[in-house]
GROMACS .gro file of C-alpha atoms in nm:
model
  232
    1MET     CA    1   0.130  -0.435   0.385
    2ARG     CA    2   0.386  -0.281   0.205
    3ILE     CA    3   0.651  -0.070   0.388
    4ALA     CA    4   0.930   0.157   0.278
    5ALA     CA    5   1.177   0.241   0.561
    6LEU     CA    6   1.470   0.527   0.522
    7ASP     CA    7   1.732   0.565   0.739
    8ASP     CA    8   2.149   0.598   0.682
    9ASP     CA    9   2.189   0.355   0.968
   10ALA     CA   10   2.211   0.006   0.826
   11LEU     CA   11   2.154  -0.178   1.189
   12GLN     CA   12   1.828   0.074   1.213
   13LEU     CA   13   1.713  -0.051   0.924
   14ASP     CA   14   1.761  -0.408   0.983
   15LEU     CA   15   1.599  -0.361   1.299
   16ILE     CA   16   1.276  -0.200   1.163
   17LYS     CA   17   1.268  -0.452   0.845
   18GLN     CA   18   1.281  -0.747   1.093
   19ALA     CA   19   1.019  -0.597   1.330
   20THR     CA   20   0.770  -0.485   1.055
   21GLU     CA   21   0.799  -0.810   0.863
   22ALA     CA   22   0.760  -1.022   1.230
   23MET     CA   23   0.422  -0.812   1.209
   24GLY     CA   24   0.342  -0.965   0.862
   25HIS     CA   25   0.438  -0.680   0.650
   26VAL     CA   26   0.690  -0.637   0.371
   27CYS     CA   27   0.966  -0.405   0.408
   28HIS     CA   28   1.184  -0.239   0.153
   29THR     CA   29   1.471  -0.048   0.292
   30HIS     CA   30   1.664   0.287   0.143
   31LEU     CA   31   1.995   0.433   0.279
   32THR     CA   32   1.939   0.770   0.110
   33GLY     CA   33   1.654   1.010   0.029
   34ALA     CA   34   1.737   0.998  -0.331
   35GLU     CA   35   1.716   0.630  -0.312
   36LEU     CA   36   1.362   0.635  -0.179
   37MET     CA   37   1.257   0.897  -0.412
   38ARG     CA   38   1.372   0.706  -0.715
   39THR     CA   39   1.163   0.389  -0.579
   40LEU     CA   40   0.838   0.619  -0.539
   41ARG     CA   41   0.861   0.717  -0.880
   42ARG     CA   42   0.774   0.355  -1.023
   43GLU     CA   43   0.665   0.199  -0.670
   44THR     CA   44   0.360   0.226  -0.457
   45PHE     CA   45   0.369   0.164  -0.071
   46ASP     CA   46   0.135   0.154   0.231
   47LEU     CA   47   0.321   0.330   0.462
   48LEU     CA   48   0.669   0.506   0.469
   49ILE     CA   49   0.896   0.508   0.796
   50VAL     CA   50   1.172   0.809   0.773
   51ASP     CA   51   1.455   0.921   0.980
   52TRP     CA   52   1.548   1.274   0.990
   53HIS     CA   53   1.947   1.274   0.948
   54LEU     CA   54   2.021   1.135   0.592
   55PRO     CA   55   2.364   1.187   0.408
   56ASP     CA   56   2.189   1.382   0.107
   57THR     CA   57   1.904   1.536   0.247
   58THR     CA   58   1.694   1.543   0.552
   59GLY     CA   59   1.388   1.382   0.651
   60PRO     CA   60   1.135   1.689   0.653
   61GLU     CA   61   1.268   1.747   0.295
   62VAL     CA   62   1.173   1.412   0.164
   63VAL     CA   63   0.821   1.416   0.319
   64ARG     CA   64   0.757   1.726   0.161
   65TRP     CA   65   0.863   1.612  -0.168
   66VAL     CA   66   0.650   1.294  -0.110
   67ARG     CA   67   0.333   1.516  -0.008
   68GLN     CA   68   0.391   1.686  -0.343
   69ASN     CA   69   0.495   1.412  -0.579
   70VAL     CA   70   0.275   1.105  -0.465
   71ALA     CA   71  -0.071   1.116  -0.567
   72ALA     CA   72  -0.176   0.877  -0.275
   73ARG     CA   73  -0.172   1.015   0.056
   74VAL     CA   74   0.028   0.745   0.193
   75PRO     CA   75   0.093   0.787   0.601
   76ILE     CA   76   0.443   0.858   0.714
   77LEU     CA   77   0.612   0.813   1.042
   78PHE     CA   78   0.919   0.989   1.162
   79VAL     CA   79   1.174   0.769   1.342
   80THR     CA   80   1.466   0.990   1.476
   81HIS     CA   81   1.688   1.091   1.744
   82ARG     CA   82   1.549   1.445   1.731
   83GLN     CA   83   1.301   1.467   2.036
   84GLU     CA   84   1.260   1.871   2.111
   85GLU     CA   85   0.925   2.010   2.096
   86ARG     CA   86   1.057   2.223   1.758
   87ASP     CA   87   1.174   1.922   1.586
   88ILE     CA   88   0.827   1.708   1.680
   89VAL     CA   89   0.640   2.034   1.493
   90GLU     CA   90   0.874   2.096   1.210
   91GLY     CA   91   0.853   1.687   1.143
   92LEU     CA   92   0.454   1.668   1.182
   93GLY     CA   93   0.437   2.012   1.005
   94SER     CA   94   0.623   1.862   0.665
   95GLY     CA   95   0.348   1.620   0.631
   96ALA     CA   96   0.427   1.339   0.843
   97ASP     CA   97   0.157   1.146   1.039
   98ASP     CA   98   0.311   1.042   1.341
   99PHE     CA   99   0.668   1.087   1.548
  100MET     CA  100   0.898   0.857   1.721
  101VAL     CA  101   1.190   0.889   1.917
  102LYS     CA  102   1.505   0.670   1.885
  103PRO     CA  103   1.605   0.423   2.023
  104VAL     CA  104   1.330   0.231   1.863
  105ARG     CA  105   1.160   0.016   2.097
  106ILE     CA  106   1.009  -0.257   1.927
  107GLY     CA  107   0.658  -0.289   2.110
  108GLU     CA  108   0.591   0.106   2.022
  109LEU     CA  109   0.691   0.086   1.697
  110ASN     CA  110   0.466  -0.178   1.617
  111ALA     CA  111   0.197  -0.005   1.779
  112ARG     CA  112   0.214   0.283   1.592
  113VAL     CA  113   0.269   0.137   1.264
  114ALA     CA  114  -0.034  -0.095   1.361
  115ALA     CA  115  -0.249   0.251   1.438
  116LEU     CA  116  -0.128   0.453   1.124
  117LEU     CA  117  -0.236   0.150   0.892
  118ARG     CA  118  -0.528   0.116   1.094
  119ARG     CA  119  -0.650   0.486   1.050
  120ALA     CA  120  -0.554   0.499   0.671
  121TYR     CA  121  -0.665   0.149   0.587
  122PRO     CA  122  -1.013   0.039   0.772
  123ASP     CA  123  -0.995  -0.339   0.842
  124ASN     CA  124  -1.316  -0.444   0.638
  125THR     CA  125  -1.233  -0.808   0.566
  126GLY     CA  126  -1.405  -0.966   0.893
  127GLY     CA  127  -1.752  -0.978   0.718
  128VAL     CA  128  -1.950  -0.946   0.374
  129MET     CA  129  -1.835  -0.656   0.183
  130GLU     CA  130  -2.042  -0.518  -0.097
  131PHE     CA  131  -1.954  -0.307  -0.390
  132GLY     CA  132  -2.230  -0.246  -0.594
  133ARG     CA  133  -2.341  -0.559  -0.805
  134TYR     CA  134  -2.040  -0.738  -0.593
  135ARG     CA  135  -2.055  -0.951  -0.271
  136PHE     CA  136  -1.776  -1.046  -0.091
  137LEU     CA  137  -1.770  -1.343   0.132
  138PRO     CA  138  -1.466  -1.386   0.333
  139ASP     CA  139  -1.533  -1.705   0.504
  140THR     CA  140  -1.573  -1.881   0.198
  141ARG     CA  141  -1.317  -1.683  -0.022
  142SER     CA  142  -1.574  -1.616  -0.256
  143ILE     CA  143  -1.785  -1.367  -0.463
  144GLU     CA  144  -2.128  -1.305  -0.577
  145MET     CA  145  -2.244  -1.092  -0.868
  146ASP     CA  146  -2.591  -1.003  -0.854
  147GLY     CA  147  -2.634  -1.267  -0.641
  148VAL     CA  148  -2.470  -1.559  -0.847
  149ALA     CA  149  -2.148  -1.692  -0.752
  150VAL     CA  150  -1.854  -1.630  -0.948
  151GLU     CA  151  -1.606  -1.917  -0.962
  152LEU     CA  152  -1.249  -1.783  -0.878
  153LYS     CA  153  -0.924  -1.956  -0.791
  154ASN     CA  154  -0.749  -1.841  -0.439
  155ARG     CA  155  -0.513  -1.603  -0.584
  156GLU     CA  156  -0.796  -1.437  -0.825
  157TYR     CA  157  -0.997  -1.375  -0.507
  158ASP     CA  158  -0.674  -1.227  -0.351
  159LEU     CA  159  -0.628  -0.981  -0.624
  160ALA     CA  160  -0.987  -0.903  -0.678
  161LEU     CA  161  -1.044  -0.805  -0.308
  162PHE     CA  162  -0.733  -0.613  -0.259
  163LEU     CA  163  -0.817  -0.411  -0.595
  164PHE     CA  164  -1.186  -0.343  -0.445
  165GLN     CA  165  -1.014  -0.220  -0.105
  166ASN     CA  166  -0.798  -0.021  -0.282
  167MET     CA  167  -1.010   0.177  -0.531
  168GLY     CA  168  -0.878   0.475  -0.669
  169ARG     CA  169  -0.532   0.406  -0.590
  170LEU     CA  170  -0.281   0.337  -0.836
  171LEU     CA  171  -0.101   0.024  -0.731
  172SER     CA  172   0.264  -0.096  -0.880
  173ARG     CA  173   0.299  -0.446  -1.002
  174ASP     CA  174   0.567  -0.513  -0.757
  175HIS     CA  175   0.287  -0.421  -0.493
  176LEU     CA  176   0.008  -0.619  -0.637
  177LYS     CA  177   0.242  -0.933  -0.680
  178GLU     CA  178   0.364  -0.923  -0.317
  179VAL     CA  179   0.004  -0.896  -0.194
  180VAL     CA  180  -0.107  -1.194  -0.426
  181TRP     CA  181   0.211  -1.416  -0.421
  182GLY     CA  182   0.393  -1.339  -0.104
  183GLN     CA  183   0.694  -1.166   0.022
  184VAL     CA  184   0.900  -1.311  -0.245
  185ALA     CA  185   0.726  -1.208  -0.547
  186ASP     CA  186   0.933  -1.333  -0.789
  187VAL     CA  187   0.673  -1.368  -1.055
  188MET     CA  188   0.644  -1.289  -1.422
  189SER     CA  189   0.481  -0.963  -1.485
  190ARG     CA  190   0.288  -1.131  -1.761
  191SER     CA  191   0.139  -1.360  -1.498
  192LEU     CA  192  -0.014  -1.061  -1.312
  193ASP     CA  193  -0.135  -0.917  -1.651
  194THR     CA  194  -0.311  -1.263  -1.700
  195HIS     CA  195  -0.467  -1.261  -1.387
  196ILE     CA  196  -0.586  -0.899  -1.444
  197SER     CA  197  -0.726  -1.003  -1.772
  198ARG     CA  198  -0.932  -1.300  -1.603
  199LEU     CA  199  -1.046  -1.076  -1.376
  200ARG     CA  200  -1.189  -0.839  -1.609
  201THR     CA  201  -1.378  -1.114  -1.805
  202LEU     CA  202  -1.488  -1.310  -1.497
  203LEU     CA  203  -1.652  -1.013  -1.284
  204ASP     CA  204  -1.739  -0.847  -1.620
  205LEU     CA  205  -1.560  -0.538  -1.504
  206ARG     CA  206  -1.641  -0.257  -1.758
  207PRO     CA  207  -1.803   0.095  -1.718
  208ALA     CA  208  -2.189  -0.034  -1.761
  209ASN     CA  209  -2.121  -0.240  -1.442
  210GLY     CA  210  -1.955   0.042  -1.253
  211PHE     CA  211  -1.581  -0.069  -1.211
  212ILE     CA  212  -1.262  -0.042  -1.449
  213VAL     CA  213  -0.908  -0.164  -1.399
  214THR     CA  214  -0.670   0.016  -1.620
  215ALA     CA  215  -0.309  -0.038  -1.676
  216VAL     CA  216  -0.076   0.257  -1.585
  217TYR     CA  217   0.245   0.237  -1.836
  218GLY     CA  218   0.568   0.190  -1.643
  219VAL     CA  219   0.402   0.157  -1.294
  220GLY     CA  220   0.076  -0.081  -1.264
  221TYR     CA  221  -0.288  -0.077  -1.259
  222ARG     CA  222  -0.578   0.127  -1.099
  223PHE     CA  223  -0.912   0.008  -1.002
  224GLU     CA  224  -1.187   0.272  -1.003
  225ALA     CA  225  -1.559   0.291  -0.965
  226VAL     CA  226  -1.733   0.459  -1.274
  227GLU     CA  227  -2.077   0.583  -1.312
  228ALA     CA  228  -2.244   0.299  -1.453
  229GLN     CA  229  -2.372   0.363  -1.817
  230HIS     CA  230  -2.728   0.217  -1.832
  231LYS     CA  231  -2.927   0.203  -2.158
  232GLY     CA  232  -3.211   0.448  -2.206
   0.00000   0.00000   0.00000
């Protein structure tokens, strides 16, 4: 999963980054609220971790901005020294999903992150998954369309699975590249576009088949289910 962390303490950010990446996630760090908000205008994430005390704003203000300006309801975890009941009430009331008091304990952080991600993105990769005419077979990393196997390369399968599992979400280019190519996604955007184009062709992604993938200028792609168009 892709995480964005916000804290004015570089050491705390490094701790959070190391802990979450040890869990297999990718963590992008930010030192100011303005920096995170700039990032969120062009990038997408699966989870935000936010501190309360910031040099240019407050954590609750950042959370309120996210809820007003980010279309997808990304889960948010407060990690802060503030621990009074009124602080917890204000933090959760601003739109956060969970609240954790510093000092950061790695085991607790891992458990809270895992719980938030589990609730927001149910793990359905353990067995066969069906989406309309498409059937995903994780054991063989293959896809069937109307019962007929579609020949895909590994990265094409990973990209297709991620798109189907995140139906309706706007996903930034870097988000998609990190999922498919790994943490160090030094991949040309053209390569992503080529993979998307191949999936459109190989899986016949068009309104008549119930699914489309649309480019969103300056951000990335959105994969959506649409009402299949049948000829009368």
